[in-house]
Structures are given as C-alpha cells and as structure tokens.
PDB file of N, CA and C in Angstrom:
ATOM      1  N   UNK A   2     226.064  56.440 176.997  1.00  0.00           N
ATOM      2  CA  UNK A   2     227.102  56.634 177.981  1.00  0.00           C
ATOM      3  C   UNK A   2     226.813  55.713 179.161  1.00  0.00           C
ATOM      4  N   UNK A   3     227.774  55.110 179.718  1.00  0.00           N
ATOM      5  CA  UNK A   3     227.479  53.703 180.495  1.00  0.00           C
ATOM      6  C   UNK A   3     229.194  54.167 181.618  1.00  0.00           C
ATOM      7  N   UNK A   4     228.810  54.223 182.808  1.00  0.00           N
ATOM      8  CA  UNK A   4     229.955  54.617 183.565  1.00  0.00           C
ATOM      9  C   UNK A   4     229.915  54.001 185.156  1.00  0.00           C
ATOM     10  N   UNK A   5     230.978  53.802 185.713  1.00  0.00           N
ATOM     11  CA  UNK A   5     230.671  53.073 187.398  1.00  0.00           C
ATOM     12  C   UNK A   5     231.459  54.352 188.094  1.00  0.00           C
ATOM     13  N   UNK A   6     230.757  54.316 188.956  1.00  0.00           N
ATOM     14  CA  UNK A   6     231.846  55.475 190.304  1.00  0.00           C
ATOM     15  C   UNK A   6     231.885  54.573 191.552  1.00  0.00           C
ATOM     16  N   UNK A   7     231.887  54.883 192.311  1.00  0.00           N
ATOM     17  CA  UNK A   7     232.322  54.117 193.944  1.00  0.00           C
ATOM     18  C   UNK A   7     232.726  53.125 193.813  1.00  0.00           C
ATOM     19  N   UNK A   8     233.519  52.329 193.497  1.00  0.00           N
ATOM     20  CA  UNK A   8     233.700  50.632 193.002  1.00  0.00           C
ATOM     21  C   UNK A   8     234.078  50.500 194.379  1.00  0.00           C
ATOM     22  N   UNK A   9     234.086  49.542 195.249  1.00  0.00           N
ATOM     23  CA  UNK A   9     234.552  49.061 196.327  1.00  0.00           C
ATOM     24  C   UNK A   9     235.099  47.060 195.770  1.00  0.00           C
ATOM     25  N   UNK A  10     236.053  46.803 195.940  1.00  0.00           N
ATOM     26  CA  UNK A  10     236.224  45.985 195.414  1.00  0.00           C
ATOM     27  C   UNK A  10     237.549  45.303 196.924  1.00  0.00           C
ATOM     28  N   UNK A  11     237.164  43.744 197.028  1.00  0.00           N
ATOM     29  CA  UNK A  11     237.498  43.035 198.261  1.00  0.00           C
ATOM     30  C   UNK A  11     238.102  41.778 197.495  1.00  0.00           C
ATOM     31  N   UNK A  12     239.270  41.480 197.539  1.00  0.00           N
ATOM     32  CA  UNK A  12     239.845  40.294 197.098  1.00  0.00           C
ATOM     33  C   UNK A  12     240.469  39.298 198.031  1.00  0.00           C
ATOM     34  N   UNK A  13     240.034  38.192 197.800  1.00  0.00           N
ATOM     35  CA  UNK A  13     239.963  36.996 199.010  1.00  0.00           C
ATOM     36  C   UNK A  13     240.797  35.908 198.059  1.00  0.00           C
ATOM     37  N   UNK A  14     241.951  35.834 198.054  1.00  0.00           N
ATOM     38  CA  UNK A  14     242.813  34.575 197.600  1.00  0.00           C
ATOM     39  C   UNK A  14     242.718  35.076 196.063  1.00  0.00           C
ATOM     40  N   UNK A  15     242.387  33.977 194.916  1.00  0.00           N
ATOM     41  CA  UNK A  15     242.045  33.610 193.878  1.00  0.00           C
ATOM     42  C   UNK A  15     240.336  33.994 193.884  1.00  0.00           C
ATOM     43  N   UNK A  16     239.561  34.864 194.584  1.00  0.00           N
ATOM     44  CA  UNK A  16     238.463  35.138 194.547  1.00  0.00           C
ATOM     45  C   UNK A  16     238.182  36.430 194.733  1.00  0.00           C
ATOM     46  N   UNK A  17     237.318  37.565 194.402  1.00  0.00           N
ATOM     47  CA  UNK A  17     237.019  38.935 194.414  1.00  0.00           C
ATOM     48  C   UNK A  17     235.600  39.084 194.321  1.00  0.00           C
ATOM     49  N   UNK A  18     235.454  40.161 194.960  1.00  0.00           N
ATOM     50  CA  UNK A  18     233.736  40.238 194.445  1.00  0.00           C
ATOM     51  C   UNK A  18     234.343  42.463 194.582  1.00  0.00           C
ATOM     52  N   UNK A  19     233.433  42.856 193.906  1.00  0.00           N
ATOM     53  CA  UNK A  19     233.097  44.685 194.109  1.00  0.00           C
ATOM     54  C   UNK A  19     232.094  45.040 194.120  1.00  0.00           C
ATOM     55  N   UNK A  20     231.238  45.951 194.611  1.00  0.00           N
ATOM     56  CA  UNK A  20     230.144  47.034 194.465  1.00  0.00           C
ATOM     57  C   UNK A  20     230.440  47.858 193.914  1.00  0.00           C
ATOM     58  N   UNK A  21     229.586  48.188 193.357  1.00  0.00           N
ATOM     59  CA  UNK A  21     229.668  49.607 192.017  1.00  0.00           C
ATOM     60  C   UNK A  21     228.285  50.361 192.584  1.00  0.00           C
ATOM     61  N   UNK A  22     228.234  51.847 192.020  1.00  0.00           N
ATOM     62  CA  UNK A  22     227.168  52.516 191.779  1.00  0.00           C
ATOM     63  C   UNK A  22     227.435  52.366 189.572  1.00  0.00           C
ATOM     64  N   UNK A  23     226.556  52.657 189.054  1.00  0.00           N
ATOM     65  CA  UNK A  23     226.337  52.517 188.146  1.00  0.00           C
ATOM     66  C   UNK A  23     225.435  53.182 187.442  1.00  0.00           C
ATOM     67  N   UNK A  24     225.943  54.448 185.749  1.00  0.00           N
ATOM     68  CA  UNK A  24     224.775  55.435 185.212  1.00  0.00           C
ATOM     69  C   UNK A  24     225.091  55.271 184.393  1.00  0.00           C
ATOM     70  N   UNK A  25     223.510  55.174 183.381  1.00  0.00           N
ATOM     71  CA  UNK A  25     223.696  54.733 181.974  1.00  0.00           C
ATOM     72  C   UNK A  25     222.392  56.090 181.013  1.00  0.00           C
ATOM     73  N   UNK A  26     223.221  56.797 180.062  1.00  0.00           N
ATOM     74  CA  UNK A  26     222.435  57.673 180.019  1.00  0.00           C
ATOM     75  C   UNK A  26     222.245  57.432 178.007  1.00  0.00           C
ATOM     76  N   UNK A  27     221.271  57.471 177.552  1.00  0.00           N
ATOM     77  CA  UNK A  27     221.151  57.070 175.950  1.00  0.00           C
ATOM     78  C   UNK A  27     220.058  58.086 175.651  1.00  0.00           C
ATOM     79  N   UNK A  28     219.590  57.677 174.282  1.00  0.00           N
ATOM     80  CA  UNK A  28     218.343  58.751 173.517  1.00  0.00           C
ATOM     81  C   UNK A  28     217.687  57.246 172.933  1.00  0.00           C
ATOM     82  N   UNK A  29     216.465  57.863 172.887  1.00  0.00           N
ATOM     83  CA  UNK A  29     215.449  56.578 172.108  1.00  0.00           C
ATOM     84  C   UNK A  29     214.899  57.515 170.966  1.00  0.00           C
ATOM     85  N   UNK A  30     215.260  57.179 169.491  1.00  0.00           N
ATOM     86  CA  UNK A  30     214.886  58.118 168.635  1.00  0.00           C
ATOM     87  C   UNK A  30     213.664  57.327 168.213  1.00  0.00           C
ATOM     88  N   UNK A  31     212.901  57.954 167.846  1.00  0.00           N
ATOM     89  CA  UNK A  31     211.302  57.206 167.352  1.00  0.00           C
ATOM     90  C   UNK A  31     210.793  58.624 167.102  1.00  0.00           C
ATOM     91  N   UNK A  32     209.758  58.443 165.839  1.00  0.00           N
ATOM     92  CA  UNK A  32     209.058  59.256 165.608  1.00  0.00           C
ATOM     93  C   UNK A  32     207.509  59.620 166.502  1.00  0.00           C
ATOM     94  N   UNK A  33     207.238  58.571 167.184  1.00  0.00           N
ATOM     95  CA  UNK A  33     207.151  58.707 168.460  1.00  0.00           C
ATOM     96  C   UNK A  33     206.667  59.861 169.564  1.00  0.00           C
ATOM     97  N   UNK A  34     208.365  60.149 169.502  1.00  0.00           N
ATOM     98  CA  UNK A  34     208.225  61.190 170.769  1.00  0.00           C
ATOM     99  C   UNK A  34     208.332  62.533 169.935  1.00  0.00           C
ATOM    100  N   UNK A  35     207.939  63.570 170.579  1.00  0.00           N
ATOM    101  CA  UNK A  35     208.088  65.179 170.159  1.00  0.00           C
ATOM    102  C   UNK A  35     209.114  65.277 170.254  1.00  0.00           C
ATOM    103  N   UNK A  36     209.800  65.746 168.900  1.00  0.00           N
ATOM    104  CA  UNK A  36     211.149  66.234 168.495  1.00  0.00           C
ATOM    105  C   UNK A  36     211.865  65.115 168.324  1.00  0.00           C
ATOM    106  N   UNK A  37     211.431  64.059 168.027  1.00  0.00           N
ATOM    107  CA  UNK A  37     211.771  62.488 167.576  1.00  0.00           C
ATOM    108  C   UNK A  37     212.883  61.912 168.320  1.00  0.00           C
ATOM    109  N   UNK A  38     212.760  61.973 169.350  1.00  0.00           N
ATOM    110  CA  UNK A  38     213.907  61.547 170.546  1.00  0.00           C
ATOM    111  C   UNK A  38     213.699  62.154 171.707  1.00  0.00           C
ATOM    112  N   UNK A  39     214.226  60.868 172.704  1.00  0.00           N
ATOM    113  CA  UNK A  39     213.579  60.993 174.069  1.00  0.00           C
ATOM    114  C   UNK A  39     215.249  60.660 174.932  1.00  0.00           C
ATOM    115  N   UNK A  40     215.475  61.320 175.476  1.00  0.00           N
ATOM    116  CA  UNK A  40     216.450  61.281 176.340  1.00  0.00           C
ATOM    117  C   UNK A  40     216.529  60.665 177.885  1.00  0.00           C
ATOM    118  N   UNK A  41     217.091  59.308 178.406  1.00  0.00           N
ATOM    119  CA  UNK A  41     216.702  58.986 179.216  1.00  0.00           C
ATOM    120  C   UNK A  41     218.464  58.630 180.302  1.00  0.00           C
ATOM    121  N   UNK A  42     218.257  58.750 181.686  1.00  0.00           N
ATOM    122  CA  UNK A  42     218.914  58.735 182.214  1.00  0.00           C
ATOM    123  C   UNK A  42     218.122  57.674 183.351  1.00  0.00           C
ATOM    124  N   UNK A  43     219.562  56.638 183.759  1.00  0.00           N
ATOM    125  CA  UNK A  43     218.841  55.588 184.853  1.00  0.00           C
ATOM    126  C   UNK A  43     220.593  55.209 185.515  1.00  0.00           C
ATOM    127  N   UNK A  44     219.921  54.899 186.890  1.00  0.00           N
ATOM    128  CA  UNK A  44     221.163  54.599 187.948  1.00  0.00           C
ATOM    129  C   UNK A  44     220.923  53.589 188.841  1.00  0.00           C
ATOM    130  N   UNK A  45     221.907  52.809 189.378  1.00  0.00           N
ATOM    131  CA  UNK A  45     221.713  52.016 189.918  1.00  0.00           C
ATOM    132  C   UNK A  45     222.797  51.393 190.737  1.00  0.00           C
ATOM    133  N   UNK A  46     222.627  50.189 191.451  1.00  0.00           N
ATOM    134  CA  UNK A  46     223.679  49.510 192.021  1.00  0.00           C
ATOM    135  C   UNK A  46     224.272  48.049 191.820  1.00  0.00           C
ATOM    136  N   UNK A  47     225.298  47.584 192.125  1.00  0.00           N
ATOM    137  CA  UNK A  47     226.015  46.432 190.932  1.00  0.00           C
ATOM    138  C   UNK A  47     226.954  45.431 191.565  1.00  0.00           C
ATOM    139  N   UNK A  48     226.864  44.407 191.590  1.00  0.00           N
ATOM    140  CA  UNK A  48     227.712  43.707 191.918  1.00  0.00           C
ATOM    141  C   UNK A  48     228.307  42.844 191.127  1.00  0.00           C
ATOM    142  N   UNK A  49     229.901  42.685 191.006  1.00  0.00           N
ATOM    143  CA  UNK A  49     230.286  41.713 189.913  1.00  0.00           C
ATOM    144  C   UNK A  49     231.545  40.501 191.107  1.00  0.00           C
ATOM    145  N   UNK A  50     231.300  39.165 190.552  1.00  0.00           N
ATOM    146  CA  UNK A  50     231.782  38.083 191.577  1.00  0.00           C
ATOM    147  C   UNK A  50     232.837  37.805 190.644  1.00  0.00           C
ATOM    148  N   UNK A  51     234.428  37.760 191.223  1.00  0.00           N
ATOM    149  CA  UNK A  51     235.485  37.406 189.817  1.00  0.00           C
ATOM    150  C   UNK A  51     236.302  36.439 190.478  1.00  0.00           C
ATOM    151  N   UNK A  52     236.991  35.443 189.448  1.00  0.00           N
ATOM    152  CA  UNK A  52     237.735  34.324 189.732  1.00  0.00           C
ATOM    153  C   UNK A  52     238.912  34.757 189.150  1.00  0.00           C
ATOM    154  N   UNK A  53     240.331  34.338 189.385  1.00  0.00           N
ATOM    155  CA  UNK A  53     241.444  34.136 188.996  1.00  0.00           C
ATOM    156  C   UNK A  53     241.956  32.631 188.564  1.00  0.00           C
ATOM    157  N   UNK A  54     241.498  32.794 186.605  1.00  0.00           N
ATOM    158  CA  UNK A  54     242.209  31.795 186.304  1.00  0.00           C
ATOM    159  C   UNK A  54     243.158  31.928 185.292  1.00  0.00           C
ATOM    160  N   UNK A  55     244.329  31.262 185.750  1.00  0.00           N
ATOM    161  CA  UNK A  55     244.658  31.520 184.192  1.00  0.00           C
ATOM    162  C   UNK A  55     246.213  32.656 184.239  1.00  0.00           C
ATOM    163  N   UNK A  56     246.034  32.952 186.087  1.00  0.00           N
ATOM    164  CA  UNK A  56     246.604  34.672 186.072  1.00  0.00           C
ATOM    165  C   UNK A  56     245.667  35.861 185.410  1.00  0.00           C
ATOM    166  N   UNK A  57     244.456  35.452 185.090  1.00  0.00           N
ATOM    167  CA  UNK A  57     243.687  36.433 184.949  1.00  0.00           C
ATOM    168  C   UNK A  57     242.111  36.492 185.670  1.00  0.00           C
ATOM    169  N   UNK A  58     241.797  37.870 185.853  1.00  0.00           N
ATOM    170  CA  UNK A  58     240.697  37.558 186.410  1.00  0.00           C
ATOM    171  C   UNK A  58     239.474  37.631 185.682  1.00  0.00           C
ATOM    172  N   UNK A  59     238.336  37.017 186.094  1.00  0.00           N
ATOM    173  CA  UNK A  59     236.891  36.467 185.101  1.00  0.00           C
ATOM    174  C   UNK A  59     236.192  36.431 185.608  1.00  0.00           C
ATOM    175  N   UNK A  60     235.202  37.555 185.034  1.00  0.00           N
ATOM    176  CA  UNK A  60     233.680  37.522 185.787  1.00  0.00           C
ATOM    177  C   UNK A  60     232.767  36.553 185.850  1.00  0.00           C
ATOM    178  N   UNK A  61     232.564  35.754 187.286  1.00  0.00           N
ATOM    179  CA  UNK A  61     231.903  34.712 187.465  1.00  0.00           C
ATOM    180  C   UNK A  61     230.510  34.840 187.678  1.00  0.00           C
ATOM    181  N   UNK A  62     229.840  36.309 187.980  1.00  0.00           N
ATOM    182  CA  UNK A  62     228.677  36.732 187.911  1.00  0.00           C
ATOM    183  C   UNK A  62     228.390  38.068 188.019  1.00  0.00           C
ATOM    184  N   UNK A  63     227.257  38.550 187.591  1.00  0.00           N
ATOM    185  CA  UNK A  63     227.179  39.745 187.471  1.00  0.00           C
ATOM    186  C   UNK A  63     225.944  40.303 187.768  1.00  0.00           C
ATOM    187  N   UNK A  64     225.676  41.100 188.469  1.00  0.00           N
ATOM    188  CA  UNK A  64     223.972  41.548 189.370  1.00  0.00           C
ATOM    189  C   UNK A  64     223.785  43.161 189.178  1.00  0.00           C
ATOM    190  N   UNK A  65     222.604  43.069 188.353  1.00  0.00           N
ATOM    191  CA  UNK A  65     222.874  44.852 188.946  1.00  0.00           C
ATOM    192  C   UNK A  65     221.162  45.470 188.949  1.00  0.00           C
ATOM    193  N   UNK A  66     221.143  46.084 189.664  1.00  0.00           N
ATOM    194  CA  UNK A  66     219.500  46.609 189.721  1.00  0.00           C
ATOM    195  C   UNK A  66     218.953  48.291 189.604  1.00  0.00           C
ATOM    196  N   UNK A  67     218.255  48.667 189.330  1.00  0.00           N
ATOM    197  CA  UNK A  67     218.068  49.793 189.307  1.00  0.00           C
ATOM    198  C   UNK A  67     217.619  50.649 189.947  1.00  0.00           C
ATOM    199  N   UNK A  68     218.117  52.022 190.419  1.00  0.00           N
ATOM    200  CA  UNK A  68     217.304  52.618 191.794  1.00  0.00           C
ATOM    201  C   UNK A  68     216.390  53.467 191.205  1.00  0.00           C
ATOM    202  N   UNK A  69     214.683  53.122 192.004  1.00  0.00           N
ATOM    203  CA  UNK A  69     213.991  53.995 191.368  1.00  0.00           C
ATOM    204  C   UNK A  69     214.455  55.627 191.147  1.00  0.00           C
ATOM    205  N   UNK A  70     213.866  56.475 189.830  1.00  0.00           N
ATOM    206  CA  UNK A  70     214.045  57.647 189.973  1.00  0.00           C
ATOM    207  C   UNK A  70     212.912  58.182 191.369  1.00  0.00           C
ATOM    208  N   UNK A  71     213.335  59.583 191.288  1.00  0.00           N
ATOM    209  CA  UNK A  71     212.704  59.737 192.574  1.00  0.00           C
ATOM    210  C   UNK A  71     211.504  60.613 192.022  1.00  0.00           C
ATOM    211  N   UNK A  72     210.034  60.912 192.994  1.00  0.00           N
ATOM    212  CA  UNK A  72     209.156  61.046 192.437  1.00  0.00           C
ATOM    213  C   UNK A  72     209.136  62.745 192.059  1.00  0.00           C
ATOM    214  N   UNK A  73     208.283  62.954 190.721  1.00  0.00           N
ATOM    215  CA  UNK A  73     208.097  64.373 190.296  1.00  0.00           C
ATOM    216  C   UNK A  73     207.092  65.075 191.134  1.00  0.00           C
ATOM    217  N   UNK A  74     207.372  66.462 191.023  1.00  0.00           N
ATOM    218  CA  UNK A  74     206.444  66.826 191.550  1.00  0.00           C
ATOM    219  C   UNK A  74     206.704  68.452 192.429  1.00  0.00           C
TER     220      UNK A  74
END
C-alpha cells in the first residue's frame, strides 16, 4: 500500500512543483522472520518538479526521503 496525503502543489506558467507527505506500508515474507513475515510501515516527505509539454504535464524530478520512525521504548 503506497499513498500521499497533504499534497500542496504551486503552479508557475508551464512549470509546477508539490509537497507531499507520503506512507508506504508492505510485508517481507522470508522464512526468516517468526511466523514467516514481517510487516513494515515507513513515512516520509516528497517532492515532485513537473513541466507542461505537450498540454500535458511530466515529471521532471522526483525527491523523497524518509522520516525517521520515532524511538521505542
């Protein structure tokens, strides 16, 4: 599962850029882990830079990083 919430998105002519928050949640099956799958959840923040060509728009770059989880305990 791969999803964006807050998009903030600013369009300047034939040019755009947005911020995203960004959560991507999967299983890693391996025999491995106890009960042969490991469930992992990670979030982060995102930026994508877009052009208008064409009448359409095209992602000219794409950044995104991850926010540490926070500590156990």
């Amino acid at each position: 599962e791969y999803s964006f919430s807050n998009i903030q998105p600013v369009v300047v002519g034939d040019l755009a850029y947005a911020t995203m928050d960004w959560k991507m949640k999967f299983t890693i099956v391996s025999d491995q882990f106890e009960g042969g799958e490991h469930r992992l959840t990670m979030k982060g923040k995102g930026t994508v830079v877009m052009q208008k060509i064409d009448n359409q728009w095209k992602i000219r770059h794409r950044q995104t990083d991850r926010v540490p989880a926070p500590p156990r305990g």
